[in-house]
Structure formats: C-alpha cells, structure tokens
Amino acid sequence: MFYPIKLFSDWLSFAVLRLAPESHAGLAVNFFVYDTIKVFILLAIIIFAVSVLRSFFPSRKIRDILSRQNQFVGNIFASLFGIITPFCSCSAVPLFLGFIEAGVPLGVTFSFLVASPMINEVALILLFGTFGWKIAGLYVLSGLLISIISGIIIGKLPVEHLLENMAVEEKNKINPTGIDWRKRIRYACGYTRRIIKKIWFYVIIGIGLGAWIHGYVPTNFLTQYAGADKWYAVPLATLIGIPLYSNAAGVVPVVNALAEKGVAVGTTLAFMMAVTALSLPEFMILKRIMKTKLIFIYASIVGLGIIFTGYLFNLILK
C-alpha cells in the first residue's frame, strides 16, 4: 500500500534534493517525507471510516458495550479490541477520540490506546518466527496486562477535567444515526477535515522530531549504552524508544538486530513497546485532545509498566 509513497520519498530526497542516501540529512528527510504522507493518509482513512461506522451505532450502544460491565471487563474488551486493530500509535488516536465522544469511560479508552499500537498479529507472527513461541507469547501477555492495568489505574484517577476543549466539544456532539448514505459520507468528510485541521501541525512537529532522531542518532547507540550487563539498560531503552516512531511490525527487525548484538531480550522488548505505544508523534496529536498533565500521567504509567516487564523478561529469560 505504501510502496508508491516510498518511491516518491526516495525520489524527492535523493533525486530532487540530491541528498546522499546514507547521510544523516538524507535519512532524516526521507523518513520525514515518507512518514508524514503515510500518517496523514492513515489518519484520513481511519477517521473517515470510524465516523461512517459510528453513524450506524448510537453512542449509547457503544458506551453500554464497553462500560456497563464489571469495571475490569470493559478494559479487557478494549484491550482485546486493540489487539485486532492493526493501528500505529498515531492512527489509533482517532478511534480513541471516538470512544471519548461515545461516552466510554476514560480508563477503558486508554486500555485501547495502549493495546492497539503495542500488539498486533503481524508483530506476533514476526516475533514467533524470530524468537519462538515463548517470547511471542510473553510479549502478547505482557502487552495485554500493561494495557488493562494502565487503563484501570487511569480510570481510578480524577482526570476527566484534563481533557482539552476539543475532546469535550466532540464528546457533546450528537453523532448522526438513521440517515442515508449521502449524508453519512458528507458527515464523515466534514468530520475528517475538522479533526485533521486541528491536529496537522502537531503531527508534523512530532514526525519531524522523530525524523531528526532517526537520521542523526547513531544506530549503535542502544547497543553501546544498554548492554546486557547494565542495570539501567531497560529504563534507558524505554526512554530511547519514546521519541522514535514505528508500528510493531516495523520495529521487530530492529529488535532482532539488537538481540544479535548482545542486548538482553527484555531490554529489546522494552524498547519495542516504548517505540510502538509511547511515540512522540502520538503525544503531539494527543496534545490537542488532553492536557500535558494527563499525557504525562499516561506516559508514566505505561512507561513504568514497560520497564517492569523488561526487567521481568530479563530475569525469566536469563
């Protein structure tokens, strides 16, 4: 699907701008062009699709499915739903906003937001083929637990007031149901334009920062400073992973390379989880939906869960 975008980004970066493919600037610009186009296409498609689907279901029905259960069941359902939706961290945000609009409890929506980018079937297959069933199973189980527990903790905190006006305004709007297809399409197009208009600047800033890191941070940085003998390897790998941006499938080859260079499995998986679930571009988009304090709470809870999981993996898989 994205091969034409890759061709265009290569042409623009290396033929038009005449940047060397292996240079820092070449890598950064190529990454920025490719990911900017890809993310905006994904955002437009997913926002449009979610708004069309939502027009078929009353907000009350969605809310009932995910909230009128035992307080933990909603988090479990949202996490499992996140696993079967192959979104990256940025493209999971529109559906997260859709849950908020439908009145789904905030903690439940966060369970989805963590699980969707962190775990998907492609990454599971790649991990199984690379490391075997034990690592793949532990990865899925740990990701599921992190998403459920994170959502439960956030759901217990009084943080509703930390939603930005954009999320509150969309939450209070009535979603159209019982209308013909022409009106559904018109509503979805208008909704997509409105959301992208509000978040485009933050998306570009986030991807730009990620592109700079991609091009200028040495590839051996993690292996040099987060070797298996370092006690601080897991939190360092988590912190390094946060500014980067990729989906779970895209980062598996990097994880394999790190493992081959001697980085402990728990450390590499912590890096993978941080890249997929706590990306900087995602934070920039979330800035339009929630206040900085709530983003910090979300990142801290998920980050601590990832660090704990990394240490646990290193202990189990010695």
Short mmCIF file of C-alpha atoms in Angstrom, two decimals:
data_model
loop_
_atom_site.label_atom_id
_atom_site.label_comp_id
_atom_site.label_asym_id
_atom_site.label_seq_id
_atom_site.Cartn_x
_atom_site.Cartn_y
_atom_site.Cartn_z
CA MET A 1 0.00 0.00 0.00
CA PHE A 2 2.78 2.43 0.88
CA TYR A 3 5.30 1.41 -1.80
CA PRO A 4 4.40 4.39 -4.09
CA ILE A 5 4.96 6.71 -1.12
CA LYS A 6 8.36 5.13 -0.55
CA LEU A 7 9.25 5.65 -4.21
CA PHE A 8 8.15 9.28 -4.01
CA SER A 9 10.07 9.95 -0.80
CA ASP A 10 13.21 8.36 -2.29
CA TRP A 11 12.84 10.40 -5.48
CA LEU A 12 12.31 13.67 -3.61
CA SER A 13 15.08 13.06 -1.08
CA PHE A 14 17.78 11.59 -3.29
CA ALA A 15 17.00 12.74 -6.85
CA VAL A 16 15.43 16.18 -6.39
CA LEU A 17 17.19 17.33 -3.21
CA ARG A 18 20.33 15.31 -4.11
CA LEU A 19 20.91 14.07 -0.56
CA ALA A 20 23.14 11.05 -0.08
CA PRO A 21 21.03 8.01 0.94
CA GLU A 22 23.35 7.13 3.81
CA SER A 23 23.88 10.67 5.08
CA HIS A 24 22.24 11.95 8.26
CA ALA A 25 20.26 14.55 6.34
CA GLY A 26 19.24 12.03 3.68
CA LEU A 27 17.94 9.55 6.25
CA ALA A 28 16.11 12.25 8.21
CA VAL A 29 14.46 13.92 5.20
CA ASN A 30 13.49 10.59 3.63
CA PHE A 31 11.94 9.43 6.91
CA PHE A 32 10.07 12.73 7.32
CA VAL A 33 8.61 12.76 3.80
CA TYR A 34 7.60 9.09 3.89
CA ASP A 35 6.08 9.08 7.38
CA THR A 36 4.31 12.43 7.02
CA ILE A 37 2.47 11.30 3.89
CA LYS A 38 1.80 7.83 5.32
CA VAL A 39 0.48 9.08 8.66
CA PHE A 40 -1.84 11.66 7.09
CA ILE A 41 -3.23 9.06 4.69
CA LEU A 42 -3.80 6.64 7.58
CA LEU A 43 -5.38 9.35 9.71
CA ALA A 44 -7.73 10.43 6.92
CA ILE A 45 -8.78 6.85 6.11
CA ILE A 46 -9.28 5.80 9.72
CA ILE A 47 -11.06 8.98 10.84
CA PHE A 48 -13.37 8.72 7.82
CA ALA A 49 -14.05 5.01 8.39
CA VAL A 50 -14.64 5.42 12.12
CA SER A 51 -17.05 8.31 11.57
CA VAL A 52 -19.01 6.33 8.95
CA LEU A 53 -19.19 3.26 11.22
CA ARG A 54 -20.19 5.40 14.17
CA SER A 55 -23.13 6.78 12.18
CA PHE A 56 -24.65 3.28 12.25
CA PHE A 57 -24.41 2.86 16.01
CA PRO A 58 -25.88 5.14 18.65
CA SER A 59 -23.31 6.42 21.10
CA ARG A 60 -25.32 4.85 23.89
CA LYS A 61 -24.89 1.37 22.41
CA ILE A 62 -21.10 1.74 22.17
CA ARG A 63 -20.96 3.10 25.69
CA ASP A 64 -23.06 0.21 27.00
CA ILE A 65 -20.87 -2.44 25.41
CA LEU A 66 -17.67 -1.11 26.96
CA SER A 67 -18.87 0.39 30.22
CA ARG A 68 -21.96 -1.42 31.52
CA GLN A 69 -19.96 -4.40 32.66
CA ASN A 70 -17.78 -5.18 35.60
CA GLN A 71 -15.29 -2.30 35.88
CA PHE A 72 -12.46 -4.54 34.65
CA VAL A 73 -14.36 -6.20 31.80
CA GLY A 74 -14.52 -3.00 29.78
CA ASN A 75 -10.75 -2.62 29.99
CA ILE A 76 -10.28 -6.24 28.91
CA PHE A 77 -12.65 -5.88 25.94
CA ALA A 78 -10.99 -2.62 24.86
CA SER A 79 -7.52 -4.20 25.10
CA LEU A 80 -8.57 -7.25 23.10
CA PHE A 81 -10.20 -4.98 20.52
CA GLY A 82 -6.94 -3.04 20.36
CA ILE A 83 -5.02 -6.22 19.55
CA ILE A 84 -7.13 -6.96 16.46
CA THR A 85 -6.92 -3.37 15.13
CA PRO A 86 -3.54 -3.04 13.38
CA PHE A 87 -3.03 0.66 14.02
CA CYS A 88 0.17 2.54 14.76
CA SER A 89 0.15 4.85 17.78
CA CYS A 90 -0.83 7.91 15.70
CA SER A 91 -3.64 6.28 13.75
CA ALA A 92 -5.13 4.74 16.93
CA VAL A 93 -5.85 8.24 18.28
CA PRO A 94 -8.97 8.92 16.11
CA LEU A 95 -10.67 5.77 17.40
CA PHE A 96 -9.60 6.75 20.92
CA LEU A 97 -11.33 10.10 20.36
CA GLY A 98 -14.37 8.24 19.02
CA PHE A 99 -14.59 6.28 22.29
CA ILE A 100 -14.46 9.53 24.26
CA GLU A 101 -17.22 11.01 22.08
CA ALA A 102 -19.36 7.93 22.69
CA GLY A 103 -19.08 8.40 26.44
CA VAL A 104 -16.89 5.34 27.05
CA PRO A 105 -15.08 5.67 30.41
CA LEU A 106 -11.68 7.29 30.04
CA GLY A 107 -9.80 4.37 31.60
CA VAL A 108 -11.32 1.97 29.07
CA THR A 109 -10.33 4.20 26.16
CA PHE A 110 -6.75 4.27 27.42
CA SER A 111 -6.64 0.47 27.50
CA PHE A 112 -7.43 0.52 23.79
CA LEU A 113 -4.92 3.31 23.12
CA VAL A 114 -2.11 1.24 24.67
CA ALA A 115 -3.02 -2.15 23.22
CA SER A 116 -3.75 -1.14 19.63
CA PRO A 117 -0.26 0.01 18.58
CA MET A 118 1.66 -2.19 21.01
CA ILE A 119 0.30 -5.57 19.89
CA ASN A 120 -0.86 -6.80 16.50
CA GLU A 121 -0.98 -10.07 14.63
CA VAL A 122 1.82 -9.17 12.20
CA ALA A 123 4.23 -8.41 15.03
CA LEU A 124 3.17 -11.64 16.75
CA ILE A 125 3.97 -13.69 13.64
CA LEU A 126 7.32 -11.95 13.16
CA LEU A 127 8.29 -12.43 16.81
CA PHE A 128 7.27 -16.08 16.64
CA GLY A 129 9.39 -16.60 13.53
CA THR A 130 12.36 -14.74 15.03
CA PHE A 131 12.38 -15.75 18.70
CA GLY A 132 9.92 -18.64 19.01
CA TRP A 133 6.57 -19.09 20.71
CA LYS A 134 7.79 -18.39 24.24
CA ILE A 135 8.94 -14.82 23.51
CA ALA A 136 5.95 -14.11 21.27
CA GLY A 137 3.52 -15.36 23.93
CA LEU A 138 5.19 -13.40 26.72
CA TYR A 139 5.13 -10.27 24.57
CA VAL A 140 1.39 -10.52 23.89
CA LEU A 141 0.57 -11.38 27.50
CA SER A 142 2.67 -8.55 28.92
CA GLY A 143 1.29 -6.03 26.43
CA LEU A 144 -2.24 -7.08 27.29
CA LEU A 145 -1.59 -6.76 31.02
CA ILE A 146 0.06 -3.36 30.62
CA SER A 147 -2.91 -2.03 28.63
CA ILE A 148 -5.51 -3.42 31.05
CA ILE A 149 -3.73 -2.30 34.23
CA SER A 150 -2.86 1.13 32.79
CA GLY A 151 -6.48 1.71 31.84
CA ILE A 152 -7.72 0.60 35.26
CA ILE A 153 -5.29 2.93 37.06
CA ILE A 154 -6.16 5.91 34.86
CA GLY A 155 -9.85 5.10 35.28
CA LYS A 156 -9.45 5.38 39.05
CA LEU A 157 -7.84 8.82 38.85
CA PRO A 158 -9.87 12.08 38.73
CA VAL A 159 -8.56 13.17 35.34
CA GLU A 160 -11.68 13.92 33.29
CA HIS A 161 -11.03 17.64 33.73
CA LEU A 162 -7.68 17.20 31.96
CA LEU A 163 -9.35 16.64 28.58
CA GLU A 164 -8.89 19.55 26.19
CA ASN A 165 -11.84 21.53 24.83
CA MET A 166 -11.61 19.71 21.51
CA ALA A 167 -12.37 16.34 23.13
CA VAL A 168 -15.14 17.82 25.31
CA GLU A 169 -16.77 19.55 22.33
CA GLU A 170 -16.72 16.39 20.20
CA LYS A 171 -17.99 14.35 23.14
CA ASN A 172 -21.02 16.60 23.49
CA LYS A 173 -21.96 16.47 19.81
CA ILE A 174 -24.67 14.09 18.67
CA ASN A 175 -23.48 11.51 16.18
CA PRO A 176 -25.83 11.05 13.21
CA THR A 177 -27.70 7.77 13.01
CA GLY A 178 -30.54 6.60 10.83
CA ILE A 179 -29.51 8.70 7.81
CA ASP A 180 -28.90 7.84 4.17
CA TRP A 181 -25.51 7.13 2.66
CA ARG A 182 -25.14 10.56 1.06
CA LYS A 183 -25.49 12.26 4.43
CA ARG A 184 -23.19 9.71 6.09
CA ILE A 185 -20.44 10.44 3.56
CA ARG A 186 -20.93 14.18 3.90
CA TYR A 187 -20.77 13.92 7.68
CA ALA A 188 -17.65 11.71 7.56
CA CYS A 189 -15.84 14.05 5.14
CA GLY A 190 -16.63 17.08 7.27
CA TYR A 191 -15.60 15.33 10.46
CA THR A 192 -12.32 14.14 8.90
CA ARG A 193 -11.47 17.64 7.68
CA ARG A 194 -12.29 19.14 11.07
CA ILE A 195 -10.11 16.73 13.05
CA ILE A 196 -7.13 16.88 10.69
CA LYS A 197 -7.32 20.67 10.61
CA LYS A 198 -6.97 20.69 14.39
CA ILE A 199 -4.08 18.23 14.66
CA TRP A 200 -1.97 18.58 11.46
CA PHE A 201 0.57 20.96 12.98
CA TYR A 202 1.24 18.67 15.94
CA VAL A 203 1.60 15.65 13.67
CA ILE A 204 4.25 17.39 11.57
CA ILE A 205 6.21 18.54 14.63
CA GLY A 206 6.16 15.05 16.13
CA ILE A 207 7.23 13.31 12.93
CA GLY A 208 9.89 15.97 12.36
CA LEU A 209 11.45 15.28 15.76
CA GLY A 210 11.27 11.56 15.10
CA ALA A 211 12.92 12.06 11.69
CA TRP A 212 15.79 14.03 13.24
CA ILE A 213 16.41 11.25 15.75
CA HIS A 214 16.14 8.63 13.00
CA GLY A 215 18.76 10.38 10.91
CA TYR A 216 21.19 11.70 13.49
CA VAL A 217 21.17 9.29 16.45
CA PRO A 218 23.80 6.56 15.83
CA THR A 219 22.37 3.11 15.17
CA ASN A 220 24.74 1.54 17.71
CA PHE A 221 23.70 3.93 20.49
CA LEU A 222 21.43 1.42 22.22
CA THR A 223 23.86 -1.47 21.96
CA GLN A 224 26.67 0.70 23.30
CA TYR A 225 24.86 2.06 26.35
CA ALA A 226 22.24 -0.61 27.06
CA GLY A 227 24.22 -3.82 27.01
CA ALA A 228 23.10 -6.89 28.91
CA ASP A 229 25.42 -6.10 31.84
CA LYS A 230 23.98 -2.64 32.51
CA TRP A 231 21.45 -2.35 35.34
CA TYR A 232 19.96 0.75 33.77
CA ALA A 233 19.57 -0.83 30.32
CA VAL A 234 15.80 -1.34 30.49
CA PRO A 235 14.77 2.22 31.51
CA LEU A 236 17.34 3.65 29.08
CA ALA A 237 15.96 1.54 26.22
CA THR A 238 12.44 2.68 27.12
CA LEU A 239 13.44 6.35 27.13
CA ILE A 240 15.29 5.97 23.82
CA GLY A 241 12.27 4.29 22.24
CA ILE A 242 9.77 7.03 23.13
CA PRO A 243 10.94 9.69 20.60
CA LEU A 244 11.04 7.15 17.77
CA TYR A 245 8.05 6.24 15.65
CA SER A 246 7.11 2.92 14.06
CA ASN A 247 4.46 0.25 14.24
CA ALA A 248 5.08 -3.06 15.97
CA ALA A 249 5.77 -4.93 12.73
CA GLY A 250 8.26 -2.32 11.56
CA VAL A 251 10.35 -2.41 14.73
CA VAL A 252 10.66 -6.22 15.02
CA PRO A 253 13.67 -6.37 12.64
CA VAL A 254 15.39 -3.74 14.81
CA VAL A 255 14.67 -5.83 17.90
CA ASN A 256 16.19 -8.86 16.18
CA ALA A 257 19.33 -6.90 15.27
CA LEU A 258 19.71 -5.62 18.84
CA ALA A 259 19.34 -9.15 20.25
CA GLU A 260 22.00 -10.42 17.86
CA LYS A 261 24.35 -7.68 19.11
CA GLY A 262 24.01 -8.85 22.70
CA VAL A 263 21.21 -6.69 24.07
CA ALA A 264 19.08 -8.70 26.52
CA VAL A 265 15.66 -9.82 25.26
CA GLY A 266 13.77 -7.95 27.98
CA THR A 267 15.63 -4.76 27.11
CA THR A 268 14.88 -5.09 23.40
CA LEU A 269 11.21 -5.80 24.04
CA ALA A 270 11.01 -2.79 26.37
CA PHE A 271 12.47 -0.73 23.52
CA MET A 272 9.92 -2.18 21.10
CA MET A 273 6.98 -1.46 23.41
CA ALA A 274 8.14 2.11 24.00
CA VAL A 275 8.52 2.77 20.27
CA THR A 276 5.05 1.44 19.46
CA ALA A 277 2.99 2.53 22.47
CA LEU A 278 4.64 5.81 23.54
CA SER A 279 5.75 7.56 20.36
CA LEU A 280 6.44 11.29 20.34
CA PRO A 281 4.20 11.93 17.29
CA GLU A 282 1.36 10.31 19.22
CA PHE A 283 1.94 12.69 22.14
CA MET A 284 1.82 15.66 19.78
CA ILE A 285 -1.58 14.55 18.46
CA LEU A 286 -2.87 13.81 21.96
CA LYS A 287 -1.89 17.35 22.94
CA ARG A 288 -4.99 18.52 21.04
CA ILE A 289 -7.18 16.10 23.00
CA MET A 290 -5.77 16.20 26.53
CA LYS A 291 -3.72 18.49 28.71
CA THR A 292 0.00 17.92 29.19
CA LYS A 293 -0.53 16.65 32.74
CA LEU A 294 -2.75 13.81 31.52
CA ILE A 295 -0.28 12.89 28.78
CA PHE A 296 2.45 12.77 31.42
CA ILE A 297 0.30 10.56 33.68
CA TYR A 298 -0.48 8.23 30.77
CA ALA A 299 3.16 8.02 29.64
CA SER A 300 4.42 7.49 33.19
CA ILE A 301 2.02 4.65 33.98
CA VAL A 302 2.62 2.85 30.68
CA GLY A 303 6.37 3.53 30.84
CA LEU A 304 6.67 2.05 34.33
CA GLY A 305 4.71 -0.99 33.14
CA ILE A 306 7.09 -1.42 30.20
CA ILE A 307 10.16 -1.07 32.43
CA PHE A 308 8.81 -3.62 34.90
CA THR A 309 8.08 -6.02 32.03
CA GLY A 310 11.60 -5.56 30.63
CA TYR A 311 13.22 -6.39 33.94
CA LEU A 312 10.88 -9.38 34.40
CA PHE A 313 11.75 -10.73 30.94
CA ASN A 314 15.47 -10.34 31.60
CA LEU A 315 15.04 -12.25 34.86
CA ILE A 316 12.95 -15.05 33.36
CA LEU A 317 14.98 -15.45 30.16
CA LYS A 318 18.50 -15.46 31.63
#
